[in-house]
Short mmCIF file of C-alpha atoms and ligand atoms in Angstrom, two decimals:
data_model
loop_
_atom_site.label_atom_id
_atom_site.label_comp_id
_atom_site.label_asym_id
_atom_site.label_seq_id
_atom_site.Cartn_x
_atom_site.Cartn_y
_atom_site.Cartn_z
CA UNK H 958 47.84 98.18 91.43
CA UNK H 959 44.58 96.29 91.23
CA UNK H 960 41.82 94.65 93.20
CA UNK H 961 43.57 91.31 92.94
CA UNK H 962 46.46 92.64 94.92
CA UNK H 963 44.04 94.11 97.44
CA UNK H 964 42.55 90.67 98.05
CA UNK H 965 45.93 89.03 98.19
CA UNK H 966 47.31 91.58 100.61
CA UNK H 967 44.51 92.82 102.83
CA UNK H 968 47.24 93.62 105.29
CA UNK H 969 50.17 95.22 103.58
CA UNK H 970 53.79 95.06 104.57
CA UNK H 971 54.91 98.68 104.68
CA UNK H 972 58.48 99.92 104.59
CA UNK H 973 59.07 103.57 105.54
CA UNK H 974 62.30 105.45 104.83
CA UNK H 975 62.61 108.83 106.50
CA UNK H 976 65.00 111.64 105.63
CA UNK H 977 65.45 115.03 107.23
CA UNK H 978 64.52 116.73 110.46
CA UNK H 979 62.86 115.76 113.76
CA UNK H 980 59.55 116.89 112.27
CA UNK H 981 59.79 114.22 109.59
CA UNK H 982 60.80 111.57 112.09
CA UNK H 983 57.79 112.39 114.22
CA UNK H 984 55.51 112.38 111.16
CA UNK H 985 56.81 108.92 110.24
CA UNK H 986 56.19 107.66 113.75
CA UNK H 987 52.64 108.96 113.59
CA UNK H 988 52.20 107.19 110.26
CA UNK H 989 53.32 103.95 111.87
CA UNK H 990 50.40 104.17 114.30
CA UNK H 991 47.92 105.18 111.60
CA UNK H 992 48.96 102.27 109.41
CA UNK H 993 49.05 99.76 112.24
CA UNK H 994 45.53 100.84 113.19
CA UNK H 995 44.55 99.68 109.69
CA UNK H 996 46.27 96.34 110.42
CA UNK H 997 49.19 96.99 108.09
CA UNK H 998 52.53 95.61 109.18
CA UNK H 999 55.56 97.91 109.39
CA UNK H 1000 58.69 96.11 108.27
CA UNK H 1001 62.38 96.95 108.10
CA UNK H 1002 63.29 94.77 105.09
CA UNK H 1003 62.64 96.90 102.03
CA UNK H 1004 62.79 93.87 99.71
CA UNK H 1005 59.75 92.22 101.30
CA UNK H 1006 57.57 95.35 101.23
CA UNK H 1007 54.22 95.66 99.42
CA UNK H 1008 54.23 99.39 100.05
CA UNK H 1009 57.36 101.58 100.08
CA UNK H 1010 56.97 105.06 101.53
CA UNK H 1011 59.58 107.81 101.36
CA UNK H 1012 59.13 110.65 103.82
CA UNK H 1013 61.28 113.20 102.04
CA UNK H 1014 63.34 116.31 102.78
CA UNK H 1015 64.00 119.25 100.44
CA UNK H 1016 66.38 121.27 102.56
CA UNK H 1017 69.41 120.44 100.39
CA UNK H 1018 69.85 118.93 96.92
CA UNK H 1019 71.69 115.95 98.36
CA UNK H 1020 68.62 114.75 100.29
CA UNK H 1021 66.48 114.97 97.16
CA UNK H 1022 69.06 113.15 95.01
CA UNK H 1023 68.90 110.21 97.38
CA UNK H 1024 65.17 109.84 96.77
CA UNK H 1025 65.52 110.18 92.99
CA UNK H 1026 68.00 107.32 93.03
CA UNK H 1027 65.61 105.16 95.13
CA UNK H 1028 62.75 105.92 92.73
CA UNK H 1029 64.95 104.85 89.81
CA UNK H 1030 65.60 101.51 91.54
CA UNK H 1031 61.90 101.04 92.29
CA UNK H 1032 61.03 101.64 88.64
CA UNK H 1033 63.41 98.85 87.65
CA UNK H 1034 61.89 96.45 90.17
CA UNK H 1035 58.41 97.29 88.92
CA UNK H 1036 59.55 96.75 85.32
CA UNK H 1037 60.82 93.33 86.42
CA UNK H 1038 57.28 92.48 87.51
CA UNK H 1039 57.44 93.23 91.24
CA UNK H 1040 54.05 94.51 92.46
CA UNK H 1041 54.72 97.34 94.86
CA UNK H 1042 53.03 100.59 95.72
CA UNK H 1043 55.47 103.48 95.96
CA UNK H 1044 54.46 106.58 97.91
CA UNK H 1045 56.44 109.81 98.12
CA UNK H 1046 55.52 111.96 101.13
CA UNK H 1047 56.65 115.21 102.67
CA UNK H 1048 58.53 118.25 101.49
CA UNK H 1049 59.63 117.09 98.02
CA UNK H 1050 56.00 116.46 97.12
CA UNK H 1051 54.99 119.96 98.06
CA UNK H 1052 57.97 121.43 96.22
CA UNK H 1053 57.60 119.49 92.98
CA UNK H 1054 53.92 118.53 92.75
CA UNK H 1055 52.83 116.08 90.05
CA UNK H 1056 56.04 116.72 88.09
CA UNK H 1057 57.69 114.27 90.44
CA UNK H 1058 55.40 111.46 89.26
CA UNK H 1059 55.76 112.53 85.63
CA UNK H 1060 59.53 112.21 85.88
CA UNK H 1061 59.55 109.05 88.00
CA UNK H 1062 57.13 106.43 86.72
CA UNK H 1063 57.44 104.29 89.86
CA UNK H 1064 55.41 106.77 91.92
CA UNK H 1065 51.83 105.73 92.83
CA UNK H 1066 51.15 108.15 95.70
CA UNK H 1067 52.12 111.78 96.30
CA UNK H 1068 51.25 113.17 99.73
CA UNK H 1069 52.24 116.61 101.06
CA UNK H 1070 53.39 117.12 104.68
CA UNK H 1071 50.04 118.52 105.88
CA UNK H 1072 48.02 115.67 104.33
CA UNK H 1073 49.64 112.66 105.95
CA UNK H 1074 46.55 111.78 107.97
CA UNK H 1075 44.94 110.84 104.64
CA UNK H 1076 47.66 108.36 103.73
CA UNK H 1077 45.94 105.11 104.87
CA UNK H 1078 42.98 105.93 102.59
CA UNK H 1079 45.35 106.86 99.80
CA UNK H 1080 47.06 103.48 100.08
CA UNK H 1081 43.65 101.78 99.84
CA UNK H 1082 42.88 103.84 96.74
CA UNK H 1083 46.21 103.02 95.12
CA UNK H 1084 45.64 99.35 95.90
CA UNK H 1085 42.18 99.29 94.39
CA UNK H 1086 42.93 100.98 91.09
CA UNK H 1087 45.76 101.99 88.80
CA UNK H 1088 46.63 105.66 88.52
CA UNK H 1089 48.31 108.29 90.58
CA UNK H 1090 46.76 109.18 93.97
CA UNK H 1091 47.63 112.67 95.23
CA UNK H 1092 46.95 115.03 98.11
CA UNK H 1093 48.71 118.40 98.19
CA UNK H 1094 48.80 121.22 100.69
CA UNK H 1095 47.53 124.55 99.31
CA UNK H 1096 50.34 126.51 97.68
CA UNK H 1097 51.80 129.26 99.80
CA UNK H 1098 52.44 131.58 96.90
CA UNK H 1099 48.73 131.86 96.03
CA UNK H 1100 46.19 134.01 97.85
CA UNK H 1101 43.86 131.71 99.76
CA UNK H 1102 40.12 131.94 100.11
CA UNK H 1103 38.55 131.81 103.55
CA UNK H 1104 37.54 128.16 102.87
CA UNK H 1105 41.12 127.17 102.01
CA UNK H 1106 42.43 128.80 105.19
CA UNK H 1107 39.86 126.88 107.21
CA UNK H 1108 40.89 123.66 105.45
CA UNK H 1109 44.57 124.30 106.33
CA UNK H 1110 43.56 124.65 109.99
CA UNK H 1111 41.44 121.46 109.86
CA UNK H 1112 44.31 119.48 108.29
CA UNK H 1113 46.69 120.60 111.05
CA UNK H 1114 44.13 119.66 113.71
CA UNK H 1115 43.69 116.25 112.10
CA UNK H 1116 47.35 115.43 112.75
CA UNK H 1117 47.11 116.98 116.20
CA UNK H 1118 44.35 114.53 117.08
CA UNK H 1119 46.61 111.74 115.98
CA UNK H 1120 49.38 113.19 118.17
CA UNK H 1121 47.04 113.17 121.14
CA UNK H 1122 45.79 109.65 120.68
CA UNK H 1123 49.02 108.03 119.69
CA UNK H 1124 50.37 105.03 121.42
CA UNK H 1125 53.60 105.95 123.14
CA UNK H 1126 54.74 102.34 123.15
CA UNK H 1127 55.21 102.60 119.43
CA UNK H 1128 56.27 106.21 119.23
CA UNK H 1129 59.03 106.65 121.70
CA UNK H 1130 62.30 105.14 122.57
CA UNK H 1131 63.22 104.45 126.19
CA UNK H 1132 61.92 107.27 128.36
CA UNK H 1133 61.81 109.96 125.69
CA UNK H 1134 58.80 111.43 123.94
CA UNK H 1135 58.41 114.08 121.22
CA UNK H 1136 55.56 116.55 120.96
CA UNK H 1137 54.97 118.91 118.07
CA UNK H 1138 53.85 122.33 119.26
CA UNK H 1139 53.90 124.32 116.04
CA UNK H 1140 54.28 123.84 112.30
CA UNK H 1141 55.56 125.87 109.41
CA UNK H 1142 57.66 129.00 109.25
CA UNK H 1143 57.06 132.63 108.31
CA UNK H 1144 60.67 133.80 108.36
CA UNK H 1145 61.66 133.33 104.72
CA UNK H 1146 65.40 133.16 105.20
CA UNK H 1147 66.51 133.69 101.61
CA UNK H 1148 68.15 130.24 101.23
CA UNK H 1149 65.40 128.17 102.83
CA UNK H 1150 62.69 126.04 101.23
CA UNK H 1151 60.86 125.33 104.52
CA UNK H 1152 58.35 128.23 104.43
CA UNK H 1153 57.29 127.07 100.95
CA UNK H 1154 56.95 123.36 101.69
CA UNK H 1155 55.85 123.40 105.33
CA UNK H 1156 53.46 126.32 104.97
CA UNK H 1157 52.66 129.20 107.32
CA UNK H 1158 53.33 129.13 111.05
CA UNK H 1159 50.53 127.48 113.03
CA UNK H 1160 50.72 126.91 116.78
CA UNK H 1161 48.76 124.14 118.47
CA UNK H 1162 46.29 124.79 121.24
CA UNK H 1163 48.06 124.84 124.64
CA UNK H 1164 45.41 122.52 126.11
CA UNK H 1165 46.09 119.91 123.40
CA UNK H 1166 49.83 120.13 124.05
CA UNK H 1167 49.39 119.88 127.83
CA UNK H 1168 47.11 116.85 127.45
CA UNK H 1169 49.58 115.11 125.19
CA UNK H 1170 52.56 115.78 127.44
CA UNK H 1171 50.58 114.55 130.43
CA UNK H 1172 49.57 111.39 128.58
CA UNK H 1173 53.15 110.64 127.57
CA UNK H 1174 54.46 111.30 131.07
CA UNK H 1175 51.76 109.09 132.60
CA UNK H 1176 52.88 106.29 130.32
CA UNK H 1177 56.46 106.55 131.58
CA UNK H 1178 58.04 109.08 129.20
CA UNK H 1179 59.78 111.36 131.64
CA UNK H 1180 61.81 113.35 129.08
CA UNK H 1181 59.73 115.34 126.61
CA UNK H 1182 61.11 117.28 123.65
CA UNK H 1183 58.88 119.97 122.17
CA UNK H 1184 59.49 120.33 118.46
CA UNK H 1185 58.77 122.99 115.88
CA UNK H 1186 60.52 124.55 112.89
CA UNK H 1187 61.06 127.69 114.99
CA UNK H 1188 59.82 126.25 118.25
CA UNK H 1189 60.29 129.38 120.35
CA UNK H 1190 58.14 131.53 118.10
CA UNK H 1191 55.18 129.49 119.40
CA UNK H 1192 52.22 131.78 119.95
CA UNK H 1193 48.59 130.71 120.30
CA UNK H 1194 45.73 133.18 120.18
CA UNK H 1195 42.31 132.38 121.57
CA UNK H 1196 40.08 135.45 121.43
CA UNK H 1197 41.83 138.06 123.55
CA UNK H 1198 44.16 135.58 125.25
CA UNK H 1199 47.59 134.85 123.81
CA UNK H 1200 49.89 132.08 125.03
CA UNK H 1201 53.55 132.74 124.31
CA UNK H 1202 56.31 130.12 124.31
CA UNK H 1203 57.59 131.07 127.77
CA UNK H 1204 54.04 130.74 129.11
CA UNK H 1205 53.64 127.35 127.49
CA UNK H 1206 56.90 126.19 129.12
CA UNK H 1207 55.67 127.45 132.49
CA UNK H 1208 52.40 125.51 132.00
CA UNK H 1209 54.17 122.27 131.12
CA UNK H 1210 57.13 122.25 133.52
CA UNK H 1211 55.05 121.60 136.70
CA UNK H 1212 53.47 118.42 135.23
CA UNK H 1213 54.13 115.72 137.77
CA UNK H 1214 56.61 113.10 136.62
CA UNK H 1215 58.06 115.33 133.89
CA UNK H 1216 61.70 115.11 134.73
CA UNK H 1217 63.19 116.77 131.66
CA UNK H 1218 61.62 119.23 129.25
CA UNK H 1219 63.52 120.24 126.10
CA UNK H 1220 62.75 122.06 122.88
CA UNK H 1221 64.26 122.33 119.38
CA UNK H 1222 64.97 124.30 117.17
CA UNK H 1223 64.96 127.94 118.26
CA UNK H 1224 65.23 131.09 116.18
CA UNK H 1225 67.61 133.72 117.66
CA UNK H 1226 65.15 136.57 117.02
CA UNK H 1227 62.40 134.93 119.09
CA UNK H 1228 64.71 133.99 121.97
CA UNK H 1229 63.42 136.65 124.31
CA UNK H 1230 64.49 137.19 127.93
CA UNK H 1231 61.23 135.71 129.30
CA UNK H 1232 62.17 132.32 127.82
CA UNK H 1233 65.59 132.38 129.46
CA UNK H 1234 63.97 133.33 132.78
CA UNK H 1235 61.49 130.44 132.67
CA UNK H 1236 64.37 128.09 131.85
CA UNK H 1237 66.20 129.38 134.89
CA UNK H 1238 63.12 129.17 137.13
CA UNK H 1239 62.19 125.53 136.41
CA UNK H 1240 64.92 123.05 137.19
CA UNK H 1241 63.38 120.41 134.90
CA UNK H 1242 63.69 122.60 131.78
CA UNK H 1243 66.98 121.42 130.28
CA UNK H 1244 69.73 124.06 130.05
CA UNK H 1245 70.14 123.36 126.36
CA UNK H 1246 69.44 125.66 123.42
CA UNK H 1247 69.84 125.06 119.71
CA UNK H 1248 69.95 128.52 118.14
CA UNK H 1249 71.35 128.41 114.60
CA UNK H 1250 73.60 131.40 113.82
CA UNK H 1251 74.11 130.38 110.13
CA UNK H 1252 77.01 132.86 109.69
CA UNK H 1253 79.38 135.02 111.72
CA UNK H 1254 79.34 137.79 109.13
CA UNK H 1255 76.85 140.63 109.48
CA UNK H 1256 76.83 141.13 105.74
CA UNK H 1257 75.90 137.48 105.09
CA UNK H 1258 73.28 137.46 107.86
CA UNK H 1259 71.63 140.37 106.10
CA UNK H 1260 71.77 138.66 102.71
CA UNK H 1261 70.25 135.59 104.37
CA UNK H 1262 67.40 137.72 105.80
CA UNK H 1263 68.01 136.24 109.24
CA UNK H 1264 66.50 139.25 111.00
CA UNK H 1265 69.33 139.83 113.51
CA UNK H 1266 72.70 141.52 113.52
CA UNK H 1267 75.87 139.87 114.72
CA UNK H 1268 75.73 142.06 117.82
CA UNK H 1269 72.21 140.84 118.60
CA UNK H 1270 73.33 137.23 118.28
CA UNK H 1271 76.32 137.86 120.57
CA UNK H 1272 73.99 139.57 123.05
CA UNK H 1273 71.71 136.53 123.08
CA UNK H 1274 74.63 134.20 123.87
CA UNK H 1275 75.79 136.56 126.64
CA UNK H 1276 72.27 136.81 128.12
CA UNK H 1277 71.83 133.03 127.97
CA UNK H 1278 75.11 132.41 129.81
CA UNK H 1279 74.34 135.10 132.39
CA UNK H 1280 70.83 133.82 133.10
CA UNK H 1281 71.62 130.09 132.96
CA UNK H 1282 75.29 129.61 133.86
CA UNK H 1283 75.41 125.91 132.85
CA UNK H 1284 73.59 126.45 129.53
CA UNK H 1285 74.75 124.33 126.60
CA UNK H 1286 74.50 126.04 123.22
CA UNK H 1287 74.37 124.41 119.80
CA UNK H 1288 74.34 126.10 116.40
CA UNK H 1289 74.01 125.59 112.62
CA UNK H 1290 76.19 127.20 109.94
CA UNK H 1291 75.97 127.44 106.18
CA UNK H 1292 79.26 127.82 104.30
CA UNK H 1293 79.55 129.19 100.77
CA UNK H 1294 76.42 131.34 100.76
CA UNK H 1295 76.47 133.59 97.66
CA UNK H 1296 78.98 136.41 98.10
CA UNK H 1297 80.74 134.80 101.11
CA UNK H 1298 84.37 135.96 101.11
CA UNK H 1299 87.33 134.53 103.03
CA UNK H 1300 86.82 137.36 105.49
CA UNK H 1301 83.17 136.38 106.04
CA UNK H 1302 84.27 132.79 106.50
CA UNK H 1303 86.89 133.81 109.09
CA UNK H 1304 84.10 135.69 110.90
CA UNK H 1305 82.12 132.43 111.19
CA UNK H 1306 85.17 130.74 112.73
CA UNK H 1307 85.45 133.61 115.22
CA UNK H 1308 81.80 133.29 116.17
CA UNK H 1309 82.20 129.56 116.88
CA UNK H 1310 85.25 130.28 119.06
CA UNK H 1311 83.70 133.06 121.10
CA UNK H 1312 80.29 131.41 121.49
CA UNK H 1313 81.87 128.14 122.68
CA UNK H 1314 79.20 126.00 121.06
CA UNK H 1315 79.01 122.41 122.22
CA UNK H 1316 78.34 121.46 118.65
CA UNK H 1317 77.55 123.01 115.28
CA UNK H 1318 75.82 121.43 112.33
CA UNK H 1319 77.66 122.71 109.26
CA UNK H 1320 76.19 122.65 105.76
CA UNK H 1321 77.38 123.66 102.32
CA UNK H 1322 75.02 126.14 100.68
CA UNK H 1323 72.66 124.38 98.30
CA UNK H 1324 70.47 126.62 96.11
CA UNK H 1325 66.85 125.50 96.40
CA UNK H 1326 64.61 126.25 93.41
CA UNK H 1327 62.00 128.88 94.21
CA UNK H 1328 63.85 130.44 97.15
CA UNK H 1329 64.90 134.08 97.04
CA UNK H 1330 68.64 133.39 97.06
CA UNK H 1331 68.32 130.83 94.24
CA UNK H 1332 66.34 133.31 92.15
CA UNK H 1333 68.36 136.45 92.83
CA UNK H 1334 71.89 135.49 93.85
CA UNK H 1335 74.65 133.73 91.95
CA UNK H 1336 75.85 130.49 93.57
CA UNK H 1337 79.34 131.97 93.17
CA UNK H 1338 81.40 130.04 95.73
CA UNK H 1339 82.96 127.06 93.90
CA UNK H 1340 82.27 123.57 95.26
CA UNK H 1341 85.93 122.99 96.26
CA UNK H 1342 85.89 126.23 98.26
CA UNK H 1343 82.64 125.21 99.97
CA UNK H 1344 84.21 121.86 100.83
CA UNK H 1345 87.33 123.48 102.25
CA UNK H 1346 85.34 126.00 104.29
CA UNK H 1347 83.11 123.21 105.55
CA UNK H 1348 86.17 121.25 106.74
CA UNK H 1349 87.73 124.33 108.30
CA UNK H 1350 84.61 125.18 110.30
CA UNK H 1351 84.37 121.54 111.39
CA UNK H 1352 87.97 121.67 112.61
CA UNK H 1353 87.38 124.85 114.62
CA UNK H 1354 84.15 123.43 116.05
CA UNK H 1355 85.99 120.23 116.99
CA UNK H 1356 88.58 122.20 118.98
CA UNK H 1357 85.87 124.19 120.74
CA UNK H 1358 83.83 121.04 121.41
CA UNK H 1359 86.82 119.25 122.92
CA UNK H 1360 87.37 122.11 125.36
CA UNK H 1361 83.67 122.21 126.14
CA UNK H 1362 83.51 118.49 126.94
CA UNK H 1363 86.76 118.53 128.95
CA UNK H 1364 85.31 120.97 131.48
CA UNK H 1365 83.07 118.16 132.75
CA UNK H 1366 85.98 115.86 133.71
CA UNK H 1367 85.85 115.41 137.48
CA UNK H 1368 82.16 116.39 137.68
CA UNK H 1369 79.24 114.09 138.43
CA UNK H 1370 76.38 114.40 135.93
CA UNK H 1371 72.85 113.03 135.79
CA UNK H 1372 72.37 110.71 132.83
CA UNK H 1373 69.24 109.29 131.26
CA UNK H 1374 70.39 105.88 130.03
CA UNK H 1375 69.29 105.42 126.41
CA UNK H 1376 70.72 101.93 125.81
CA UNK H 1377 73.80 100.10 124.58
CA UNK H 1378 76.67 102.23 123.30
CA UNK H 1379 77.41 102.19 119.56
CA UNK H 1380 80.37 99.88 120.21
CA UNK H 1381 78.21 97.43 122.17
CA UNK H 1382 75.59 97.46 119.42
CA UNK H 1383 78.15 96.77 116.68
CA UNK H 1384 79.89 93.91 118.42
CA UNK H 1385 77.79 91.47 120.39
CA UNK H 1386 77.92 93.15 123.80
CA UNK H 1387 80.32 91.23 126.00
CA UNK H 1388 79.27 91.61 129.58
CA UNK H 1389 81.82 92.03 132.34
CA UNK H 1390 82.17 89.69 135.31
CA UNK H 1391 79.37 91.49 137.14
CA UNK H 1392 77.03 91.61 134.09
CA UNK H 1393 78.01 95.09 132.99
CA UNK H 1394 78.02 96.24 129.36
CA UNK H 1395 78.99 99.53 127.75
CA UNK H 1396 75.97 101.85 127.90
CA UNK H 1397 75.25 105.33 126.65
CA UNK H 1398 72.99 108.08 127.88
CA UNK H 1399 72.34 111.81 127.76
CA UNK H 1400 72.86 114.63 130.22
CA UNK H 1401 70.42 117.52 130.57
CA UNK H 1402 72.75 119.44 128.23
CA UNK H 1403 72.41 116.63 125.65
CA UNK H 1404 75.98 115.37 126.06
CA UNK H 1405 76.51 111.74 125.18
CA UNK H 1406 77.95 109.83 128.15
CA UNK H 1407 79.58 106.40 127.75
CA UNK H 1408 80.02 104.16 130.80
CA UNK H 1409 79.91 100.55 131.95
CA UNK H 1410 76.82 99.41 133.83
CA UNK H 1411 74.16 96.67 133.75
CA UNK H 1412 71.92 96.89 130.66
CA UNK H 1413 68.87 96.82 132.94
CA UNK H 1414 69.54 100.50 133.73
CA UNK H 1415 68.25 101.47 130.27
CA UNK H 1416 65.51 104.09 130.62
CA UNK H 1417 66.66 105.02 134.14
CA UNK H 1418 68.39 108.13 135.51
CA UNK H 1419 71.80 107.51 137.03
CA UNK H 1420 74.72 109.60 138.22
CA UNK H 1421 78.01 109.21 136.39
CA UNK H 1422 81.37 110.62 137.40
CA UNK H 1423 83.11 111.93 134.29
CA UNK H 1424 86.69 110.69 133.96
CA UNK H 1425 87.51 111.51 130.33
CA UNK H 1426 86.20 113.40 127.31
CA UNK H 1427 86.69 113.87 123.60
CA UNK H 1428 85.02 116.32 121.20
CA UNK H 1429 81.88 114.18 120.93
CA UNK H 1430 81.51 112.20 124.15
CA UNK H 1431 81.97 112.14 127.88
CA UNK H 1432 83.27 108.94 129.49
CA UNK H 1433 82.73 108.03 133.10
CA UNK H 1434 82.01 105.66 135.93
CA UNK H 1435 78.63 104.86 137.36
CA UNK H 1436 78.21 106.29 140.86
CA UNK H 1437 77.16 103.69 143.40
CA UNK H 1438 74.32 105.68 144.94
CA UNK H 1439 71.55 107.01 142.70
N1 5AD L 454 71.59 125.06 101.90
C1 5AD L 454 72.35 124.60 102.92
N2 5AD L 454 71.91 124.49 104.18
C2 5AD L 454 70.63 124.85 104.43
N3 5AD L 454 69.93 124.87 105.57
C3 5AD L 454 68.69 125.32 105.29
N4 5AD L 454 68.59 125.61 103.98
C4 5AD L 454 69.79 125.34 103.43
C5 5AD L 454 70.30 125.44 102.12
N5 5AD L 454 69.57 125.90 101.10
C6 5AD L 454 70.48 124.48 106.86
C7 5AD L 454 70.38 125.61 107.90
C8 5AD L 454 69.29 125.16 108.80
C9 5AD L 454 69.45 123.65 108.74
C10 5AD L 454 68.27 122.87 109.18
O1 5AD L 454 69.73 123.40 107.39
O2 5AD L 454 71.61 125.69 108.59
O3 5AD L 454 69.42 125.65 110.13
FE1 SF4 L 455 64.17 128.02 107.19
FE2 SF4 L 455 64.79 130.36 108.32
FE3 SF4 L 455 62.37 129.22 108.77
FE4 SF4 L 455 64.58 128.13 109.84
S1 SF4 L 455 63.76 130.18 110.31
S2 SF4 L 455 62.91 127.03 108.79
S3 SF4 L 455 66.12 128.53 108.25
S4 SF4 L 455 63.13 130.00 106.82
#
């Protein structure tokens, strides 16, 4: 890019494509504010963009392949004379470094996950002169000097400041807001790239989190989701004082106007009894936990370095149901981890059945370069077997989910209306004689509820009597009195 383009496009049209987890989605939302503050325009039509940004995910090969194919297309468009700046952000950048730009000529900017606050300047740099513009997080595998450690802390704070000053009008949908409370992961599950690309665990200051939640609530966001790679391992030290996750929850829950407080994703090992007790004690903490099991086989859990036995996982589910009787539990599973036998696979099915998960996210094992399992273990489960096991776990989970959802038929549930249902969005919503359309919303247990009501109820809390259910949704009728 050159100065000419800079003059022609003082305000750039920026297209952002985001892959991956909640963390990435939040990062992209923060980028929107940063870029708008520089008067750039965020657009949804990729073809009209001056700047294309990919906020990438490295968790599985499939997510990376998608980006490689986009970068191939961008190279062709550039070769055809289209003047665009292409920026790759996030986990793939940290995993691959400058190699990514060497292999894909379209790339102008490489920006690691902890450096995103620098992106507006990096776009200016890329606009002003040809050549690759990069900003990487320090590598985790090297020993860091005191200065580097301080820099890591400053970079994290820089994004925290953005979190605190962000404009909720841009960031949040309806009445929901997301707040990051910690970053990184120190668990090193053998299959997982996250500790390498997202760096060490760092918890934000409780005062900064409280201020941000308060700000969001004051601006009308009554449902707040706390996010972190292993959100419940949150721990902040200040001199002698330590704030644990349960204490943070107890600080936030009394905030006036905070109607629902949620958190994702939890690690089973850190799900201590004090957290369950705080969830029980505050009625506005949602009875919903996402605690990935990953496998129902003790042998595989060990090979995955998950840090818990099957018995300990079962005990957690039992304790959760005893402490919070209406708790809704969601899990993740990986099928086809190296060495997984049919017996191990059957054990995962059993775990889904006895834990009665509302939902499980099921993934085929994907060896990630640099991880322990990729280095030391043979990816010995053939792709067809992974596919079959994936389908079988999905089938079992579907049966369990159907039963789970059916138990709500006949009950009245509180629903936060999030907007038009998928059906209404696809077809032009046809309103009924009294102006009703098909709406959707969420319960405190994160069930999707479909019902007919006036669209003006979007963002409001209503009561819905559940009349029917399938494995994914509850269906019901709006109760007259709220
Ligand atoms: N292959 C397949 N699935 C993975 N996950 C993490 N790493 C891998 C991998 N290498 C899954 C885990 C995790 C979820 C976010 O992604 O189930 O909980
Ligand atoms: Fe990955 Fe394990 Fe950390 Fe989760 S806890 S991010 S699976 S290393």
